[in-house]
Amino acid sequence: MANKIKIRVRVPKTAKKGQLIEIKTLISHNMESGQRKNKKGGKHPRKIVNKFVCKYNGKEVFVSDWHPAISANPYLAFFIRAEESGKLEFSWTDDDGSVYTKTASIQVN
Amino acid sequence: MTYKSAAAYVVGGLVALGMLASASAPMAEGYENMVGDKKSGYHYSTPATQSIQDDDFNNPSFLWVDQGEQLWSKVDGKAGKSCATCHDAAAKSMKGVGATYPKIDAKSGKLINIEQRINSCRKNNMQAKPWKWESNQLLGMTAFVKLQSRGMPVNVSIDGAAKPYYEKGKNFYNQRRGMLDMSCSGCHVENAGKMVRADLLSNGFSNGFPTYRLKWQKLGSLHRRFRGCNKNIRAQPYKAGSDEYTALELFVTHRSNGLKVESPSVRR
């Protein structure tokens, strides 16, 4: 699905204050490693998502740098602590500078 | 790193992010898909691969399913119609349909599989261009339609006009071919449960297709799998969508009768 990036995120709608919640994300991306040979004997240029960031009400709570050898359509799951109601923003940065984003809201009681 | 202890992980990648190791991700429940001595390919997968299939969120096939669902109600073609115009809600109209293909098409009298059925609706009922084989659109729609039969037993008929196709498929299945001079049955019947190089051989059932193969890093059709299995024994593969492969699909799917539809599955 090279042409159109699709993103799925799963965030619990509600959580108790202080609770650890699991966030799941999936993005459609070829993650071209730069190692694969093309028919002419050269290499397919590298084009991967190299950074993932999750912000919680504007504050970075999870950041990870990605490198070649991550599979296509990468799935990432992680835990954060629910502190307050608000917005979670997810962003994936591509080698070509594009940034793919998605947001979700959560209610904390 | 096991799935149980992992706090954060990227499936298939070599990166393990263990910095938040405070809670545990629950291991998704597996399920049984066996009837008599038939065992779905699921049971030959490693627990790690199974766990990707067990949770629809982890299963990357659903990126395609989402696309299929959107296309379902998208107007396309000269007739100004969408699938939903005639078929309404897929959850109702397509329930069980995917489990019965390939099937004889009443109009043409020919055997068609689900991809061909979808494309015939596009061509004849929507006056839209048929989707290319293995395109994201056709894979997405096929997965979306077959998902409506998930959990139902595969149930294809080989009676009447389907019989000659079944016989043709059976001959194909049992015929040795390629530089390695092997038949499908040589691997999937006689040697199921054994290793062939690094792969554990299953019975080669079709109940999980289209399938997300980790090797392909995308969703793929049953005919793509046939092509791969033909190439592995250095035989000339047929075209996806060819009459040969559709007849073969009928034979293979009839072998799978009774197993639950798992589409879209995840395989190595």
PDB file of N, CA and C in Angstrom, chain B residues 5-78:
ATOM      1  N   SER B   5       6.250 -10.826  28.131  1.00  0.00           N
ATOM      2  CA  SER B   5       6.983  -9.863  28.929  1.00  0.00           C
ATOM      3  C   SER B   5       7.200  -8.548  28.193  1.00  0.00           C
ATOM      4  N   ALA B   6       6.846  -8.532  26.937  1.00  0.00           N
ATOM      5  CA  ALA B   6       7.154  -7.343  26.162  1.00  0.00           C
ATOM      6  C   ALA B   6       6.256  -6.188  26.541  1.00  0.00           C
ATOM      7  N   ALA B   7       6.841  -5.061  26.795  1.00  0.00           N
ATOM      8  CA  ALA B   7       6.036  -3.885  27.057  1.00  0.00           C
ATOM      9  C   ALA B   7       5.804  -3.155  25.750  1.00  0.00           C
ATOM     10  N   ALA B   8       6.730  -3.250  24.843  1.00  0.00           N
ATOM     11  CA  ALA B   8       6.588  -2.559  23.565  1.00  0.00           C
ATOM     12  C   ALA B   8       7.347  -3.346  22.532  1.00  0.00           C
ATOM     13  N   TYR B   9       6.752  -3.511  21.376  1.00  0.00           N
ATOM     14  CA  TYR B   9       7.436  -4.300  20.378  1.00  0.00           C
ATOM     15  C   TYR B   9       6.967  -3.928  18.987  1.00  0.00           C
ATOM     16  N   VAL B  10       7.816  -4.143  18.026  1.00  0.00           N
ATOM     17  CA  VAL B  10       7.470  -3.909  16.634  1.00  0.00           C
ATOM     18  C   VAL B  10       7.478  -5.273  15.976  1.00  0.00           C
ATOM     19  N   VAL B  11       6.328  -5.704  15.518  1.00  0.00           N
ATOM     20  CA  VAL B  11       6.241  -7.047  14.967  1.00  0.00           C
ATOM     21  C   VAL B  11       7.084  -7.195  13.713  1.00  0.00           C
ATOM     22  N   GLY B  12       7.803  -8.276  13.633  1.00  0.00           N
ATOM     23  CA  GLY B  12       8.549  -8.574  12.431  1.00  0.00           C
ATOM     24  C   GLY B  12       9.850  -7.801  12.354  1.00  0.00           C
ATOM     25  N   GLY B  13       9.951  -6.727  13.066  1.00  0.00           N
ATOM     26  CA  GLY B  13      11.174  -5.944  13.018  1.00  0.00           C
ATOM     27  C   GLY B  13      12.181  -6.503  13.991  1.00  0.00           C
ATOM     28  N   LEU B  14      13.371  -5.981  13.923  1.00  0.00           N
ATOM     29  CA  LEU B  14      14.409  -6.481  14.809  1.00  0.00           C
ATOM     30  C   LEU B  14      14.548  -5.572  16.019  1.00  0.00           C
ATOM     31  N   VAL B  15      13.595  -4.670  16.149  1.00  0.00           N
ATOM     32  CA  VAL B  15      13.703  -3.716  17.229  1.00  0.00           C
ATOM     33  C   VAL B  15      12.813  -4.129  18.380  1.00  0.00           C
ATOM     34  N   ALA B  16      13.365  -4.196  19.538  1.00  0.00           N
ATOM     35  CA  ALA B  16      12.557  -4.456  20.719  1.00  0.00           C
ATOM     36  C   ALA B  16      12.707  -3.275  21.647  1.00  0.00           C
ATOM     37  N   LEU B  17      11.595  -2.701  21.983  1.00  0.00           N
ATOM     38  CA  LEU B  17      11.666  -1.516  22.818  1.00  0.00           C
ATOM     39  C   LEU B  17      11.243  -1.908  24.217  1.00  0.00           C
ATOM     40  N   GLY B  18      12.186  -2.129  25.051  1.00  0.00           N
ATOM     41  CA  GLY B  18      11.846  -2.697  26.347  1.00  0.00           C
ATOM     42  C   GLY B  18      11.858  -1.714  27.493  1.00  0.00           C
ATOM     43  N   MET B  19      11.840  -0.432  27.169  1.00  0.00           N
ATOM     44  CA  MET B  19      12.079   0.524  28.244  1.00  0.00           C
ATOM     45  C   MET B  19      10.915   0.727  29.207  1.00  0.00           C
ATOM     46  N   LEU B  20       9.738   0.292  28.823  1.00  0.00           N
ATOM     47  CA  LEU B  20       8.595   0.539  29.703  1.00  0.00           C
ATOM     48  C   LEU B  20       8.082  -0.761  30.297  1.00  0.00           C
ATOM     49  N   ALA B  21       9.003  -1.617  30.661  1.00  0.00           N
ATOM     50  CA  ALA B  21       8.618  -2.969  31.056  1.00  0.00           C
ATOM     51  C   ALA B  21       7.961  -3.007  32.424  1.00  0.00           C
ATOM     52  N   SER B  22       6.779  -2.444  32.503  1.00  0.00           N
ATOM     53  CA  SER B  22       6.139  -2.420  33.806  1.00  0.00           C
ATOM     54  C   SER B  22       4.878  -3.270  33.846  1.00  0.00           C
ATOM     55  N   ALA B  23       4.207  -3.380  32.736  1.00  0.00           N
ATOM     56  CA  ALA B  23       3.015  -4.229  32.703  1.00  0.00           C
ATOM     57  C   ALA B  23       3.199  -5.238  31.586  1.00  0.00           C
ATOM     58  N   SER B  24       2.308  -6.194  31.509  1.00  0.00           N
ATOM     59  CA  SER B  24       2.511  -7.207  30.482  1.00  0.00           C
ATOM     60  C   SER B  24       1.393  -7.176  29.461  1.00  0.00           C
ATOM     61  N   ALA B  25       1.766  -7.398  28.208  1.00  0.00           N
ATOM     62  CA  ALA B  25       0.766  -7.487  27.147  1.00  0.00           C
ATOM     63  C   ALA B  25       0.167  -8.881  27.196  1.00  0.00           C
ATOM     64  N   PRO B  26      -1.140  -8.976  27.292  1.00  0.00           N
ATOM     65  CA  PRO B  26      -1.728 -10.313  27.397  1.00  0.00           C
ATOM     66  C   PRO B  26      -1.533 -11.096  26.113  1.00  0.00           C
ATOM     67  N   MET B  27      -1.239 -12.363  26.258  1.00  0.00           N
ATOM     68  CA  MET B  27      -1.108 -13.238  25.103  1.00  0.00           C
ATOM     69  C   MET B  27      -2.498 -13.468  24.536  1.00  0.00           C
ATOM     70  N   ALA B  28      -2.669 -13.171  23.266  1.00  0.00           N
ATOM     71  CA  ALA B  28      -3.983 -13.375  22.669  1.00  0.00           C
ATOM     72  C   ALA B  28      -4.328 -14.864  22.700  1.00  0.00           C
ATOM     73  N   GLU B  29      -5.591 -15.139  22.865  1.00  0.00           N
ATOM     74  CA  GLU B  29      -6.042 -16.536  22.907  1.00  0.00           C
ATOM     75  C   GLU B  29      -5.983 -17.142  21.515  1.00  0.00           C
ATOM     76  N   GLY B  30      -5.417 -18.311  21.398  1.00  0.00           N
ATOM     77  CA  GLY B  30      -5.442 -19.007  20.127  1.00  0.00           C
ATOM     78  C   GLY B  30      -6.770 -19.714  19.969  1.00  0.00           C
ATOM     79  N   TYR B  31      -6.988 -20.367  18.870  1.00  0.00           N
ATOM     80  CA  TYR B  31      -8.222 -21.121  18.759  1.00  0.00           C
ATOM     81  C   TYR B  31      -7.969 -22.365  17.927  1.00  0.00           C
ATOM     82  N   GLU B  32      -8.897 -23.262  18.009  1.00  0.00           N
ATOM     83  CA  GLU B  32      -8.762 -24.529  17.310  1.00  0.00           C
ATOM     84  C   GLU B  32      -9.404 -24.437  15.942  1.00  0.00           C
ATOM     85  N   ASN B  33      -8.772 -24.965  14.946  1.00  0.00           N
ATOM     86  CA  ASN B  33      -9.412 -25.063  13.641  1.00  0.00           C
ATOM     87  C   ASN B  33      -9.042 -26.404  13.031  1.00  0.00           C
ATOM     88  N   MET B  34      -9.724 -27.433  13.530  1.00  0.00           N
ATOM     89  CA  MET B  34      -9.490 -28.795  13.049  1.00  0.00           C
ATOM     90  C   MET B  34     -10.832 -29.486  12.878  1.00  0.00           C
ATOM     91  N   VAL B  35     -10.945 -30.300  11.850  1.00  0.00           N
ATOM     92  CA  VAL B  35     -12.073 -31.241  11.773  1.00  0.00           C
ATOM     93  C   VAL B  35     -11.511 -32.581  11.324  1.00  0.00           C
ATOM     94  N   GLY B  36     -11.859 -33.622  12.051  1.00  0.00           N
ATOM     95  CA  GLY B  36     -11.328 -34.946  11.737  1.00  0.00           C
ATOM     96  C   GLY B  36      -9.814 -34.879  11.711  1.00  0.00           C
ATOM     97  N   ASP B  37      -9.215 -35.339  10.614  1.00  0.00           N
ATOM     98  CA  ASP B  37      -7.758 -35.278  10.544  1.00  0.00           C
ATOM     99  C   ASP B  37      -7.285 -34.046   9.782  1.00  0.00           C
ATOM    100  N   LYS B  38      -8.210 -33.120   9.522  1.00  0.00           N
ATOM    101  CA  LYS B  38      -7.813 -31.880   8.842  1.00  0.00           C
ATOM    102  C   LYS B  38      -7.408 -30.844   9.875  1.00  0.00           C
ATOM    103  N   LYS B  39      -6.270 -30.223   9.618  1.00  0.00           N
ATOM    104  CA  LYS B  39      -5.772 -29.198  10.521  1.00  0.00           C
ATOM    105  C   LYS B  39      -5.424 -27.964   9.708  1.00  0.00           C
ATOM    106  N   SER B  40      -5.999 -26.848  10.070  1.00  0.00           N
ATOM    107  CA  SER B  40      -5.715 -25.605   9.351  1.00  0.00           C
ATOM    108  C   SER B  40      -4.221 -25.268   9.409  1.00  0.00           C
ATOM    109  N   GLY B  41      -3.752 -24.542   8.417  1.00  0.00           N
ATOM    110  CA  GLY B  41      -2.370 -24.071   8.397  1.00  0.00           C
ATOM    111  C   GLY B  41      -2.013 -23.282   9.646  1.00  0.00           C
ATOM    112  N   TYR B  42      -3.028 -22.726  10.290  1.00  0.00           N
ATOM    113  CA  TYR B  42      -2.829 -21.974  11.538  1.00  0.00           C
ATOM    114  C   TYR B  42      -2.048 -22.793  12.552  1.00  0.00           C
ATOM    115  N   HIS B  43      -2.357 -24.097  12.596  1.00  0.00           N
ATOM    116  CA  HIS B  43      -1.726 -24.961  13.597  1.00  0.00           C
ATOM    117  C   HIS B  43      -0.264 -25.273  13.278  1.00  0.00           C
ATOM    118  N   TYR B  44       0.153 -24.937  12.084  1.00  0.00           N
ATOM    119  CA  TYR B  44       1.556 -25.148  11.718  1.00  0.00           C
ATOM    120  C   TYR B  44       2.379 -23.874  11.887  1.00  0.00           C
ATOM    121  N   SER B  45       1.698 -22.803  12.253  1.00  0.00           N
ATOM    122  CA  SER B  45       2.408 -21.545  12.465  1.00  0.00           C
ATOM    123  C   SER B  45       3.019 -21.519  13.853  1.00  0.00           C
ATOM    124  N   THR B  46       4.052 -20.700  14.025  1.00  0.00           N
ATOM    125  CA  THR B  46       4.640 -20.545  15.353  1.00  0.00           C
ATOM    126  C   THR B  46       3.681 -19.713  16.209  1.00  0.00           C
ATOM    127  N   PRO B  47       3.792 -19.837  17.537  1.00  0.00           N
ATOM    128  CA  PRO B  47       2.917 -19.036  18.406  1.00  0.00           C
ATOM    129  C   PRO B  47       3.025 -17.540  18.114  1.00  0.00           C
ATOM    130  N   ALA B  48       4.209 -17.075  17.745  1.00  0.00           N
ATOM    131  CA  ALA B  48       4.361 -15.642  17.463  1.00  0.00           C
ATOM    132  C   ALA B  48       3.520 -15.239  16.256  1.00  0.00           C
ATOM    133  N   THR B  49       3.557 -16.071  15.213  1.00  0.00           N
ATOM    134  CA  THR B  49       2.769 -15.770  14.017  1.00  0.00           C
ATOM    135  C   THR B  49       1.276 -15.899  14.321  1.00  0.00           C
ATOM    136  N   GLN B  50       0.918 -16.927  15.083  1.00  0.00           N
ATOM    137  CA  GLN B  50      -0.488 -17.105  15.449  1.00  0.00           C
ATOM    138  C   GLN B  50      -1.014 -15.890  16.201  1.00  0.00           C
ATOM    139  N   SER B  51      -0.176 -15.354  17.088  1.00  0.00           N
ATOM    140  CA  SER B  51      -0.663 -14.258  17.922  1.00  0.00           C
ATOM    141  C   SER B  51      -0.936 -13.003  17.093  1.00  0.00           C
ATOM    142  N   ILE B  52      -0.265 -12.873  15.948  1.00  0.00           N
ATOM    143  CA  ILE B  52      -0.565 -11.716  15.092  1.00  0.00           C
ATOM    144  C   ILE B  52      -1.961 -11.879  14.498  1.00  0.00           C
ATOM    145  N   GLN B  53      -2.289 -13.132  14.143  1.00  0.00           N
ATOM    146  CA  GLN B  53      -3.619 -13.386  13.571  1.00  0.00           C
ATOM    147  C   GLN B  53      -4.731 -13.309  14.623  1.00  0.00           C
ATOM    148  N   ASP B  54      -4.377 -13.691  15.849  1.00  0.00           N
ATOM    149  CA  ASP B  54      -5.401 -13.785  16.889  1.00  0.00           C
ATOM    150  C   ASP B  54      -6.066 -12.452  17.217  1.00  0.00           C
ATOM    151  N   ASP B  55      -5.364 -11.378  17.026  1.00  0.00           N
ATOM    152  CA  ASP B  55      -5.900 -10.070  17.368  1.00  0.00           C
ATOM    153  C   ASP B  55      -6.033  -9.256  16.084  1.00  0.00           C
ATOM    154  N   ASP B  56      -7.267  -8.935  15.723  1.00  0.00           N
ATOM    155  CA  ASP B  56      -7.489  -8.216  14.471  1.00  0.00           C
ATOM    156  C   ASP B  56      -6.727  -6.907  14.404  1.00  0.00           C
ATOM    157  N   PHE B  57      -6.411  -6.364  15.564  1.00  0.00           N
ATOM    158  CA  PHE B  57      -5.664  -5.111  15.498  1.00  0.00           C
ATOM    159  C   PHE B  57      -4.221  -5.356  15.076  1.00  0.00           C
ATOM    160  N   ASN B  58      -3.640  -6.435  15.561  1.00  0.00           N
ATOM    161  CA  ASN B  58      -2.253  -6.744  15.191  1.00  0.00           C
ATOM    162  C   ASN B  58      -2.149  -7.189  13.746  1.00  0.00           C
ATOM    163  N   ASN B  59      -3.211  -7.790  13.256  1.00  0.00           N
ATOM    164  CA  ASN B  59      -3.202  -8.383  11.916  1.00  0.00           C
ATOM    165  C   ASN B  59      -3.182  -7.296  10.844  1.00  0.00           C
ATOM    166  N   PRO B  60      -2.055  -7.169  10.132  1.00  0.00           N
ATOM    167  CA  PRO B  60      -1.946  -6.064   9.173  1.00  0.00           C
ATOM    168  C   PRO B  60      -2.920  -6.205   8.000  1.00  0.00           C
ATOM    169  N   SER B  61      -3.490  -7.402   7.803  1.00  0.00           N
ATOM    170  CA  SER B  61      -4.485  -7.580   6.737  1.00  0.00           C
ATOM    171  C   SER B  61      -5.596  -6.548   6.848  1.00  0.00           C
ATOM    172  N   PHE B  62      -5.850  -6.118   8.069  1.00  0.00           N
ATOM    173  CA  PHE B  62      -6.987  -5.232   8.260  1.00  0.00           C
ATOM    174  C   PHE B  62      -6.777  -3.844   7.669  1.00  0.00           C
ATOM    175  N   LEU B  63      -5.529  -3.541   7.322  1.00  0.00           N
ATOM    176  CA  LEU B  63      -5.306  -2.308   6.554  1.00  0.00           C
ATOM    177  C   LEU B  63      -6.010  -2.430   5.207  1.00  0.00           C
ATOM    178  N   TRP B  64      -6.005  -3.635   4.651  1.00  0.00           N
ATOM    179  CA  TRP B  64      -6.666  -3.887   3.359  1.00  0.00           C
ATOM    180  C   TRP B  64      -8.166  -4.012   3.547  1.00  0.00           C
ATOM    181  N   VAL B  65      -8.552  -4.690   4.630  1.00  0.00           N
ATOM    182  CA  VAL B  65      -9.983  -4.843   4.913  1.00  0.00           C
ATOM    183  C   VAL B  65     -10.646  -3.464   5.029  1.00  0.00           C
ATOM    184  N   ASP B  66      -9.975  -2.552   5.730  1.00  0.00           N
ATOM    185  CA  ASP B  66     -10.516  -1.187   5.865  1.00  0.00           C
ATOM    186  C   ASP B  66     -10.758  -0.574   4.492  1.00  0.00           C
ATOM    187  N   GLN B  67      -9.789  -0.798   3.592  1.00  0.00           N
ATOM    188  CA  GLN B  67      -9.921  -0.245   2.255  1.00  0.00           C
ATOM    189  C   GLN B  67     -11.101  -0.893   1.527  1.00  0.00           C
ATOM    190  N   GLY B  68     -11.235  -2.201   1.664  1.00  0.00           N
ATOM    191  CA  GLY B  68     -12.343  -2.909   1.034  1.00  0.00           C
ATOM    192  C   GLY B  68     -13.685  -2.395   1.542  1.00  0.00           C
ATOM    193  N   GLU B  69     -13.737  -2.148   2.846  1.00  0.00           N
ATOM    194  CA  GLU B  69     -14.977  -1.663   3.438  1.00  0.00           C
ATOM    195  C   GLU B  69     -15.348  -0.290   2.873  1.00  0.00           C
ATOM    196  N   GLN B  70     -14.328   0.559   2.691  1.00  0.00           N
ATOM    197  CA  GLN B  70     -14.608   1.877   2.116  1.00  0.00           C
ATOM    198  C   GLN B  70     -15.080   1.757   0.667  1.00  0.00           C
ATOM    199  N   LEU B  71     -14.428   0.863  -0.084  1.00  0.00           N
ATOM    200  CA  LEU B  71     -14.790   0.702  -1.498  1.00  0.00           C
ATOM    201  C   LEU B  71     -16.205   0.164  -1.657  1.00  0.00           C
ATOM    202  N   TRP B  72     -16.644  -0.599  -0.676  1.00  0.00           N
ATOM    203  CA  TRP B  72     -17.969  -1.219  -0.727  1.00  0.00           C
ATOM    204  C   TRP B  72     -19.067  -0.176  -1.008  1.00  0.00           C
ATOM    205  N   SER B  73     -18.940   0.987  -0.415  1.00  0.00           N
ATOM    206  CA  SER B  73     -20.001   1.985  -0.604  1.00  0.00           C
ATOM    207  C   SER B  73     -19.557   3.148  -1.480  1.00  0.00           C
ATOM    208  N   LYS B  74     -18.468   2.923  -2.215  1.00  0.00           N
ATOM    209  CA  LYS B  74     -17.989   4.003  -3.092  1.00  0.00           C
ATOM    210  C   LYS B  74     -18.549   3.811  -4.508  1.00  0.00           C
ATOM    211  N   VAL B  75     -19.240   4.832  -4.986  1.00  0.00           N
ATOM    212  CA  VAL B  75     -19.800   4.774  -6.339  1.00  0.00           C
ATOM    213  C   VAL B  75     -18.662   4.798  -7.358  1.00  0.00           C
ATOM    214  N   ASP B  76     -18.756   3.908  -8.351  1.00  0.00           N
ATOM    215  CA  ASP B  76     -17.716   3.823  -9.373  1.00  0.00           C
ATOM    216  C   ASP B  76     -18.355   3.300 -10.658  1.00  0.00           C
ATOM    217  N   GLY B  77     -17.821   3.695 -11.797  1.00  0.00           N
ATOM    218  CA  GLY B  77     -18.309   3.161 -13.065  1.00  0.00           C
ATOM    219  C   GLY B  77     -19.468   3.950 -13.666  1.00  0.00           C
ATOM    220  N   LYS B  78     -19.746   3.630 -14.930  1.00  0.00           N
ATOM    221  CA  LYS B  78     -20.730   4.394 -15.708  1.00  0.00           C
ATOM    222  C   LYS B  78     -22.156   4.244 -15.184  1.00  0.00           C
TER     223      LYS B  78
END
